[in-house]
Amino acid sequence: MAGGLVALLDDVAALVKLAAASVDDVGAAAAKASVKATGVVVDDTAVTPRYVEGLAPERELPIIKKIALGSLRNKLLIILPVIMVLSQFVPWALTPILMVGGTYLAYEGAEKVWEIVSGHREEQAEAGAVDEDAVVSGAVRTDFILSAEIMVIALNEVDTEPFLSRLIILVIVALLITALVYGVVGLIVKMDDVGLHLAGRDSGASQRVGRGLVKGMPKLLSVLSTVGIAAMLWVGGHILLVGVDELGWHALYDLVHHLEEGVAGVAGIGGLLAWVVNTLASALIGLVVGAVVVAVLHVIPRRTKHDEATTSH
């Protein structure tokens, strides 16, 4: 799926260049910035489908539309003005702010892991109808962190451009990325409906493809839900890993870099292995930091209340 997203993003970037013929430099910079953020785009695309689990089929696209609009508001009305002002006057503040967001992402991922391990997720599933407002609110909060990283990555690619050019480029990136992510998410969650349509056709080949889609999509969504949790831990941990290095504490980043170098020389797959090492290290950092926050916010207070209730009886 990642390869297809990259190819699609490249096509979109090419269209931007054509549409921006009168401002070639801006169009090219927007394309470059968009492609640079592809890794986080893939994470965002993996995270979002889990928010429509348990919803009625007819509510899936309306909910995704609401999340997409919330994502666009995040990017254009909050993130863009903030990072433009910060990059212009206090660029050093971008890293600590991103790290706060990375900690929140790590917490979100670790909380999902805790719900699975403790059985709380099943309790929620049995509780009844899904609260759509809560779904949208939670998705938009998580999207905010991913969108912030996307926009900061894009900003770093064009930080030498004049202020107005940077602004135009980041608006283009925000529109492109939002359309890409939620367009792909919409296709993923409605693919079973496409399968039902194909299964109802007269063609035997269409019917086989349709039945395959109907059977396969629930499994794909389940896998994407798991990938989404891993992506939150990975992205959150990576933000923290890079952030502490930029703030002057190099030990952790140097350790991960040393581990990467240890496998980078393997013929043929060294680059892949180095990426896997960095990803696993980032996810582990995210899990550890997230687990600490989960313990502080949920586990310790819950046990304290339980102990107080036991004592009172």
mmCIF file of C-alpha atoms in Angstrom:
data_model
loop_
_atom_site.group_PDB
_atom_site.id
_atom_site.type_symbol
_atom_site.label_atom_id
_atom_site.label_comp_id
_atom_site.label_asym_id
_atom_site.label_seq_id
_atom_site.Cartn_x
_atom_site.Cartn_y
_atom_site.Cartn_z
ATOM 1 C CA MET A 1 0.000 0.000 0.000
ATOM 2 C CA ALA A 2 2.857 2.371 0.810
ATOM 3 C CA GLY A 3 4.282 2.042 -2.707
ATOM 4 C CA GLY A 4 0.906 2.852 -4.249
ATOM 5 C CA LEU A 5 0.536 5.920 -2.043
ATOM 6 C CA VAL A 6 3.987 7.155 -3.015
ATOM 7 C CA ALA A 7 3.191 6.699 -6.703
ATOM 8 C CA LEU A 8 -0.132 8.494 -6.284
ATOM 9 C CA LEU A 9 1.530 11.331 -4.404
ATOM 10 C CA ASP A 10 4.135 11.642 -7.176
ATOM 11 C CA ASP A 11 1.315 11.932 -9.746
ATOM 12 C CA VAL A 12 -0.404 14.606 -7.677
ATOM 13 C CA ALA A 13 2.892 16.446 -7.296
ATOM 14 C CA ALA A 14 3.344 16.392 -11.069
ATOM 15 C CA LEU A 15 -0.112 17.911 -11.510
ATOM 16 C CA VAL A 16 0.830 20.671 -9.078
ATOM 17 C CA LYS A 17 3.844 21.508 -11.208
ATOM 18 C CA LEU A 18 1.691 21.769 -14.335
ATOM 19 C CA ALA A 19 -0.967 23.846 -12.619
ATOM 20 C CA ALA A 20 1.675 26.196 -11.253
ATOM 21 C CA ALA A 21 3.292 26.903 -14.625
ATOM 22 C CA SER A 22 3.320 30.638 -13.961
ATOM 23 C CA VAL A 23 5.019 30.111 -10.617
ATOM 24 C CA ASP A 24 7.348 27.213 -11.416
ATOM 25 C CA ASP A 25 9.510 27.612 -8.336
ATOM 26 C CA VAL A 26 6.543 27.507 -5.971
ATOM 27 C CA GLY A 27 5.007 24.511 -7.758
ATOM 28 C CA ALA A 28 8.261 22.566 -7.715
ATOM 29 C CA ALA A 29 8.875 23.357 -4.049
ATOM 30 C CA ALA A 30 5.349 22.259 -3.125
ATOM 31 C CA ALA A 31 5.859 18.977 -4.983
ATOM 32 C CA LYS A 32 9.189 18.399 -3.242
ATOM 33 C CA ALA A 33 7.755 19.207 0.179
ATOM 34 C CA SER A 34 4.758 16.910 -0.399
ATOM 35 C CA VAL A 35 6.889 13.956 -1.436
ATOM 36 C CA LYS A 36 9.223 14.503 1.553
ATOM 37 C CA ALA A 37 6.243 14.107 3.888
ATOM 38 C CA THR A 38 5.095 10.842 2.272
ATOM 39 C CA GLY A 39 6.214 8.690 5.228
ATOM 40 C CA VAL A 40 3.890 10.481 7.629
ATOM 41 C CA VAL A 41 1.125 10.442 4.991
ATOM 42 C CA VAL A 42 1.290 6.643 4.986
ATOM 43 C CA ASP A 43 1.068 6.620 8.791
ATOM 44 C CA ASP A 44 -1.914 8.990 8.712
ATOM 45 C CA THR A 45 -3.641 6.763 6.151
ATOM 46 C CA ALA A 46 -3.034 3.702 8.337
ATOM 47 C CA VAL A 47 -4.260 5.396 11.529
ATOM 48 C CA THR A 48 -7.557 6.809 10.245
ATOM 49 C CA PRO A 49 -9.543 3.695 9.162
ATOM 50 C CA ARG A 50 -9.642 2.345 12.727
ATOM 51 C CA TYR A 51 -11.897 5.267 13.685
ATOM 52 C CA VAL A 52 -14.756 3.957 11.528
ATOM 53 C CA GLU A 53 -14.708 0.482 13.063
ATOM 54 C CA GLY A 54 -18.128 -0.349 14.455
ATOM 55 C CA LEU A 55 -19.954 2.357 12.485
ATOM 56 C CA ALA A 56 -22.935 1.610 10.257
ATOM 57 C CA PRO A 57 -21.788 1.400 6.602
ATOM 58 C CA GLU A 58 -23.908 4.388 5.576
ATOM 59 C CA ARG A 59 -22.182 6.548 8.210
ATOM 60 C CA GLU A 60 -18.593 5.714 7.194
ATOM 61 C CA LEU A 61 -18.146 8.289 4.415
ATOM 62 C CA PRO A 62 -19.937 11.116 6.289
ATOM 63 C CA ILE A 63 -17.676 10.499 9.299
ATOM 64 C CA ILE A 64 -14.568 10.434 7.108
ATOM 65 C CA LYS A 65 -15.734 13.700 5.510
ATOM 66 C CA LYS A 66 -16.079 15.296 8.957
ATOM 67 C CA ILE A 67 -12.603 14.087 9.932
ATOM 68 C CA ALA A 68 -11.171 15.378 6.633
ATOM 69 C CA LEU A 69 -12.705 18.818 7.195
ATOM 70 C CA GLY A 70 -11.349 18.811 10.733
ATOM 71 C CA SER A 71 -7.933 17.877 9.367
ATOM 72 C CA LEU A 72 -8.053 20.742 6.869
ATOM 73 C CA ARG A 73 -9.022 23.175 9.645
ATOM 74 C CA ASN A 74 -6.137 21.834 11.710
ATOM 75 C CA LYS A 75 -3.678 22.497 8.912
ATOM 76 C CA LEU A 76 -4.910 25.832 7.540
ATOM 77 C CA LEU A 77 -6.385 27.610 10.560
ATOM 78 C CA ILE A 78 -4.165 26.431 13.418
ATOM 79 C CA ILE A 79 -0.946 24.699 12.360
ATOM 80 C CA LEU A 80 -0.084 26.885 9.358
ATOM 81 C CA PRO A 81 -0.366 30.279 11.115
ATOM 82 C CA VAL A 82 1.493 28.977 14.182
ATOM 83 C CA ILE A 83 4.439 27.434 12.330
ATOM 84 C CA MET A 84 4.730 30.423 9.986
ATOM 85 C CA VAL A 85 4.978 32.823 12.928
ATOM 86 C CA LEU A 86 7.313 30.545 14.867
ATOM 87 C CA SER A 87 9.571 29.876 11.881
ATOM 88 C CA GLN A 88 9.794 33.607 11.232
ATOM 89 C CA PHE A 89 10.459 34.800 14.790
ATOM 90 C CA VAL A 90 11.215 31.880 17.170
ATOM 91 C CA PRO A 91 12.205 28.851 15.058
ATOM 92 C CA TRP A 92 13.732 27.108 18.097
ATOM 93 C CA ALA A 93 10.234 26.666 19.570
ATOM 94 C CA LEU A 94 9.081 24.297 16.811
ATOM 95 C CA THR A 95 11.002 21.312 18.204
ATOM 96 C CA PRO A 96 9.632 21.418 21.808
ATOM 97 C CA ILE A 97 6.084 21.901 20.485
ATOM 98 C CA LEU A 98 6.476 18.939 18.137
ATOM 99 C CA MET A 99 7.800 16.862 21.032
ATOM 100 C CA VAL A 100 4.684 17.603 23.074
ATOM 101 C CA GLY A 101 2.663 16.361 20.111
ATOM 102 C CA GLY A 102 4.907 13.303 19.809
ATOM 103 C CA THR A 103 4.289 12.502 23.471
ATOM 104 C CA TYR A 104 0.538 12.711 22.887
ATOM 105 C CA LEU A 105 0.795 10.351 19.888
ATOM 106 C CA ALA A 106 2.852 7.914 21.961
ATOM 107 C CA TYR A 107 0.217 8.115 24.698
ATOM 108 C CA GLU A 108 -2.582 7.426 22.181
ATOM 109 C CA GLY A 109 -0.773 4.354 20.852
ATOM 110 C CA ALA A 110 0.155 3.036 24.291
ATOM 111 C CA GLU A 111 -3.411 3.578 25.513
ATOM 112 C CA LYS A 112 -4.717 1.384 22.678
ATOM 113 C CA VAL A 113 -2.173 -1.300 23.580
ATOM 114 C CA TRP A 114 -3.287 -1.064 27.232
ATOM 115 C CA GLU A 115 -6.953 -1.396 26.235
ATOM 116 C CA ILE A 116 -6.153 -4.560 24.256
ATOM 117 C CA VAL A 117 -4.002 -6.097 27.017
ATOM 118 C CA SER A 118 -6.453 -5.235 29.816
ATOM 119 C CA GLY A 119 -9.539 -6.280 27.874
ATOM 120 C CA HIS A 120 -10.994 -2.763 28.139
ATOM 121 C CA ARG A 121 -11.308 -2.572 24.344
ATOM 122 C CA GLU A 122 -13.724 -5.512 24.301
ATOM 123 C CA GLU A 123 -15.731 -3.896 27.111
ATOM 124 C CA GLN A 124 -16.058 -0.751 24.999
ATOM 125 C CA ALA A 125 -17.106 -2.796 21.965
ATOM 126 C CA GLU A 126 -19.874 -4.436 24.001
ATOM 127 C CA ALA A 127 -21.044 -1.132 25.483
ATOM 128 C CA GLY A 128 -23.360 -0.308 22.575
ATOM 129 C CA ALA A 129 -23.616 2.274 19.789
ATOM 130 C CA VAL A 130 -20.589 4.254 18.726
ATOM 131 C CA ASP A 131 -20.582 7.939 19.697
ATOM 132 C CA GLU A 132 -19.888 9.621 16.337
ATOM 133 C CA ASP A 133 -18.958 12.977 17.870
ATOM 134 C CA ALA A 134 -16.403 11.251 20.090
ATOM 135 C CA VAL A 135 -15.053 9.347 17.075
ATOM 136 C CA VAL A 136 -14.611 12.526 15.044
ATOM 137 C CA SER A 137 -13.123 14.425 17.985
ATOM 138 C CA GLY A 138 -10.594 11.680 18.737
ATOM 139 C CA ALA A 139 -9.623 11.293 15.072
ATOM 140 C CA VAL A 140 -9.148 15.037 14.584
ATOM 141 C CA ARG A 141 -6.977 15.251 17.728
ATOM 142 C CA THR A 142 -4.729 12.458 16.483
ATOM 143 C CA ASP A 143 -4.687 13.951 12.982
ATOM 144 C CA PHE A 144 -3.550 17.259 14.473
ATOM 145 C CA ILE A 145 -0.226 15.752 15.566
ATOM 146 C CA LEU A 146 0.352 13.920 12.285
ATOM 147 C CA SER A 147 -0.631 17.025 10.320
ATOM 148 C CA ALA A 148 1.735 19.154 12.385
ATOM 149 C CA GLU A 149 4.618 16.833 11.565
ATOM 150 C CA ILE A 150 3.674 16.815 7.869
ATOM 151 C CA MET A 151 3.563 20.607 7.785
ATOM 152 C CA VAL A 152 6.834 21.035 9.701
ATOM 153 C CA ILE A 153 8.577 18.530 7.403
ATOM 154 C CA ALA A 154 7.260 20.463 4.416
ATOM 155 C CA LEU A 155 8.346 23.759 6.004
ATOM 156 C CA ASN A 156 11.871 22.432 6.556
ATOM 157 C CA GLU A 157 12.108 21.639 2.841
ATOM 158 C CA VAL A 158 11.306 25.224 1.821
ATOM 159 C CA ASP A 159 12.736 27.217 4.730
ATOM 160 C CA THR A 160 14.968 29.216 2.361
ATOM 161 C CA GLU A 161 12.004 30.517 0.368
ATOM 162 C CA PRO A 162 10.554 34.009 0.977
ATOM 163 C CA PHE A 163 7.719 34.242 3.511
ATOM 164 C CA LEU A 164 4.912 34.531 0.931
ATOM 165 C CA SER A 165 6.256 31.647 -1.154
ATOM 166 C CA ARG A 166 6.485 29.462 1.958
ATOM 167 C CA LEU A 167 2.894 30.315 2.811
ATOM 168 C CA ILE A 168 1.589 29.438 -0.670
ATOM 169 C CA ILE A 169 3.619 26.219 -0.780
ATOM 170 C CA LEU A 170 2.310 25.043 2.598
ATOM 171 C CA VAL A 171 -1.301 25.801 1.627
ATOM 172 C CA ILE A 172 -0.827 23.656 -1.497
ATOM 173 C CA VAL A 173 0.744 20.883 0.577
ATOM 174 C CA ALA A 174 -2.118 20.999 3.116
ATOM 175 C CA LEU A 175 -4.753 20.673 0.387
ATOM 176 C CA LEU A 176 -2.895 17.907 -1.462
ATOM 177 C CA ILE A 177 -2.118 15.817 1.600
ATOM 178 C CA THR A 178 -5.641 16.061 3.014
ATOM 179 C CA ALA A 179 -7.219 15.090 -0.314
ATOM 180 C CA LEU A 180 -4.772 12.208 -0.701
ATOM 181 C CA VAL A 181 -5.108 10.758 2.795
ATOM 182 C CA TYR A 182 -8.867 10.926 3.117
ATOM 183 C CA GLY A 183 -9.488 10.008 -0.511
ATOM 184 C CA VAL A 184 -7.504 6.804 0.003
ATOM 185 C CA VAL A 185 -9.158 6.157 3.378
ATOM 186 C CA GLY A 186 -12.600 6.573 1.781
ATOM 187 C CA LEU A 187 -11.684 4.049 -0.917
ATOM 188 C CA ILE A 188 -10.385 1.582 1.653
ATOM 189 C CA VAL A 189 -13.437 1.616 3.929
ATOM 190 C CA LYS A 190 -15.928 1.433 1.030
ATOM 191 C CA MET A 191 -14.082 -1.276 -0.902
ATOM 192 C CA ASP A 192 -16.445 -3.912 0.518
ATOM 193 C CA ASP A 193 -19.378 -2.051 -1.074
ATOM 194 C CA VAL A 194 -17.505 -2.120 -4.381
ATOM 195 C CA GLY A 195 -17.080 -5.850 -3.820
ATOM 196 C CA LEU A 196 -20.814 -6.322 -3.291
ATOM 197 C CA HIS A 197 -21.511 -4.419 -6.506
ATOM 198 C CA LEU A 198 -19.060 -6.557 -8.462
ATOM 199 C CA ALA A 199 -20.416 -9.761 -6.909
ATOM 200 C CA GLY A 200 -23.850 -8.886 -8.265
ATOM 201 C CA ARG A 201 -22.675 -8.654 -11.880
ATOM 202 C CA ASP A 202 -23.167 -11.361 -14.487
ATOM 203 C CA SER A 203 -19.468 -11.775 -15.209
ATOM 204 C CA GLY A 204 -17.883 -14.700 -13.379
ATOM 205 C CA ALA A 205 -14.581 -12.844 -13.070
ATOM 206 C CA SER A 206 -16.309 -9.797 -11.564
ATOM 207 C CA GLN A 207 -18.155 -12.003 -9.105
ATOM 208 C CA ARG A 208 -14.940 -13.690 -7.965
ATOM 209 C CA VAL A 209 -13.195 -10.343 -7.511
ATOM 210 C CA GLY A 210 -16.232 -8.970 -5.675
ATOM 211 C CA ARG A 211 -16.450 -11.919 -3.294
ATOM 212 C CA GLY A 212 -12.720 -11.639 -2.658
ATOM 213 C CA LEU A 213 -13.075 -7.954 -1.754
ATOM 214 C CA VAL A 214 -16.029 -8.612 0.555
ATOM 215 C CA LYS A 215 -14.156 -11.355 2.389
ATOM 216 C CA GLY A 216 -10.832 -9.548 2.441
ATOM 217 C CA MET A 217 -11.785 -6.020 3.502
ATOM 218 C CA PRO A 218 -12.671 -6.803 7.154
ATOM 219 C CA LYS A 219 -9.258 -8.481 7.494
ATOM 220 C CA LEU A 220 -7.549 -5.512 5.814
ATOM 221 C CA LEU A 221 -9.302 -3.051 8.134
ATOM 222 C CA SER A 222 -8.279 -5.144 11.138
ATOM 223 C CA VAL A 223 -4.664 -5.134 9.940
ATOM 224 C CA LEU A 224 -4.813 -1.371 9.301
ATOM 225 C CA SER A 225 -6.157 -0.833 12.816
ATOM 226 C CA THR A 226 -3.115 -2.629 14.224
ATOM 227 C CA VAL A 227 -0.795 -0.788 11.834
ATOM 228 C CA GLY A 228 -2.407 2.474 12.937
ATOM 229 C CA ILE A 229 -1.569 1.788 16.582
ATOM 230 C CA ALA A 230 2.006 0.876 15.626
ATOM 231 C CA ALA A 231 2.223 4.024 13.472
ATOM 232 C CA MET A 232 1.249 6.251 16.405
ATOM 233 C CA LEU A 233 3.986 4.691 18.535
ATOM 234 C CA TRP A 234 6.501 4.881 15.689
ATOM 235 C CA VAL A 235 5.797 8.486 14.670
ATOM 236 C CA GLY A 236 5.501 9.694 18.260
ATOM 237 C CA GLY A 237 8.725 7.961 19.249
ATOM 238 C CA HIS A 238 10.561 9.244 16.169
ATOM 239 C CA ILE A 239 9.510 12.830 16.929
ATOM 240 C CA LEU A 240 10.886 12.422 20.451
ATOM 241 C CA LEU A 241 14.079 10.719 19.239
ATOM 242 C CA VAL A 242 14.875 13.488 16.772
ATOM 243 C CA GLY A 243 13.695 16.185 19.172
ATOM 244 C CA VAL A 244 16.002 15.282 22.054
ATOM 245 C CA ASP A 245 18.916 15.202 19.594
ATOM 246 C CA GLU A 246 18.073 18.657 18.266
ATOM 247 C CA LEU A 247 17.801 19.954 21.843
ATOM 248 C CA GLY A 248 21.350 18.803 22.566
ATOM 249 C CA TRP A 249 20.993 15.357 24.167
ATOM 250 C CA HIS A 250 22.641 13.171 21.523
ATOM 251 C CA ALA A 251 23.168 9.865 23.340
ATOM 252 C CA LEU A 252 19.899 8.174 22.389
ATOM 253 C CA TYR A 253 19.974 9.304 18.763
ATOM 254 C CA ASP A 254 23.631 8.299 18.443
ATOM 255 C CA LEU A 255 22.832 4.831 19.836
ATOM 256 C CA VAL A 256 20.060 4.278 17.294
ATOM 257 C CA HIS A 257 22.281 5.635 14.516
ATOM 258 C CA HIS A 258 25.055 3.253 15.597
ATOM 259 C CA LEU A 259 22.618 0.320 15.434
ATOM 260 C CA GLU A 260 21.550 1.432 11.961
ATOM 261 C CA GLU A 261 25.143 1.551 10.788
ATOM 262 C CA GLY A 262 25.630 -1.964 12.110
ATOM 263 C CA VAL A 263 23.161 -3.383 9.575
ATOM 264 C CA ALA A 264 23.449 -0.821 6.767
ATOM 265 C CA GLY A 265 26.325 -2.703 5.156
ATOM 266 C CA VAL A 266 24.352 -5.910 4.545
ATOM 267 C CA ALA A 267 24.409 -6.470 0.786
ATOM 268 C CA GLY A 268 21.134 -5.797 -0.988
ATOM 269 C CA ILE A 269 18.972 -5.155 2.077
ATOM 270 C CA GLY A 270 21.162 -2.876 4.204
ATOM 271 C CA GLY A 271 18.961 0.170 3.606
ATOM 272 C CA LEU A 272 15.814 -1.762 4.511
ATOM 273 C CA LEU A 273 17.385 -3.192 7.659
ATOM 274 C CA ALA A 274 18.567 0.262 8.748
ATOM 275 C CA TRP A 275 15.028 1.575 8.288
ATOM 276 C CA VAL A 276 13.606 -1.352 10.292
ATOM 277 C CA VAL A 277 16.077 -0.696 13.126
ATOM 278 C CA ASN A 278 15.165 3.001 13.245
ATOM 279 C CA THR A 279 11.443 2.210 13.094
ATOM 280 C CA LEU A 280 11.583 -0.413 15.857
ATOM 281 C CA ALA A 281 13.702 1.850 18.059
ATOM 282 C CA SER A 282 11.290 4.750 17.530
ATOM 283 C CA ALA A 283 8.276 2.541 18.277
ATOM 284 C CA LEU A 284 9.934 1.239 21.461
ATOM 285 C CA ILE A 285 10.663 4.795 22.610
ATOM 286 C CA GLY A 286 7.066 5.728 21.847
ATOM 287 C CA LEU A 287 5.755 2.712 23.770
ATOM 288 C CA VAL A 288 7.898 3.438 26.830
ATOM 289 C CA VAL A 289 7.027 7.143 26.947
ATOM 290 C CA GLY A 290 3.370 6.438 26.173
ATOM 291 C CA ALA A 291 3.190 3.736 28.849
ATOM 292 C CA VAL A 292 4.508 6.187 31.453
ATOM 293 C CA VAL A 293 1.791 8.710 30.518
ATOM 294 C CA VAL A 294 -0.904 5.985 30.513
ATOM 295 C CA ALA A 295 0.235 4.884 33.969
ATOM 296 C CA VAL A 296 0.128 8.434 35.303
ATOM 297 C CA LEU A 297 -3.281 9.255 33.794
ATOM 298 C CA HIS A 298 -5.122 5.945 34.067
ATOM 299 C CA VAL A 299 -3.510 2.993 35.794
ATOM 300 C CA ILE A 300 -2.216 4.638 38.994
ATOM 301 C CA PRO A 301 -5.397 6.727 39.648
ATOM 302 C CA ARG A 302 -7.579 3.657 39.002
ATOM 303 C CA ARG A 303 -5.582 1.512 41.427
ATOM 304 C CA THR A 304 -5.623 4.296 44.015
ATOM 305 C CA LYS A 305 -9.423 4.511 43.816
ATOM 306 C CA HIS A 306 -9.666 0.731 44.041
ATOM 307 C CA ASP A 307 -7.434 0.667 47.125
ATOM 308 C CA GLU A 308 -9.464 3.453 48.748
ATOM 309 C CA ALA A 309 -12.705 1.587 48.039
ATOM 310 C CA THR A 310 -11.239 -1.619 49.495
ATOM 311 C CA THR A 311 -10.042 0.217 52.601
ATOM 312 C CA SER A 312 -13.432 1.856 53.169
ATOM 313 C CA HIS A 313 -15.106 -1.546 53.161
#
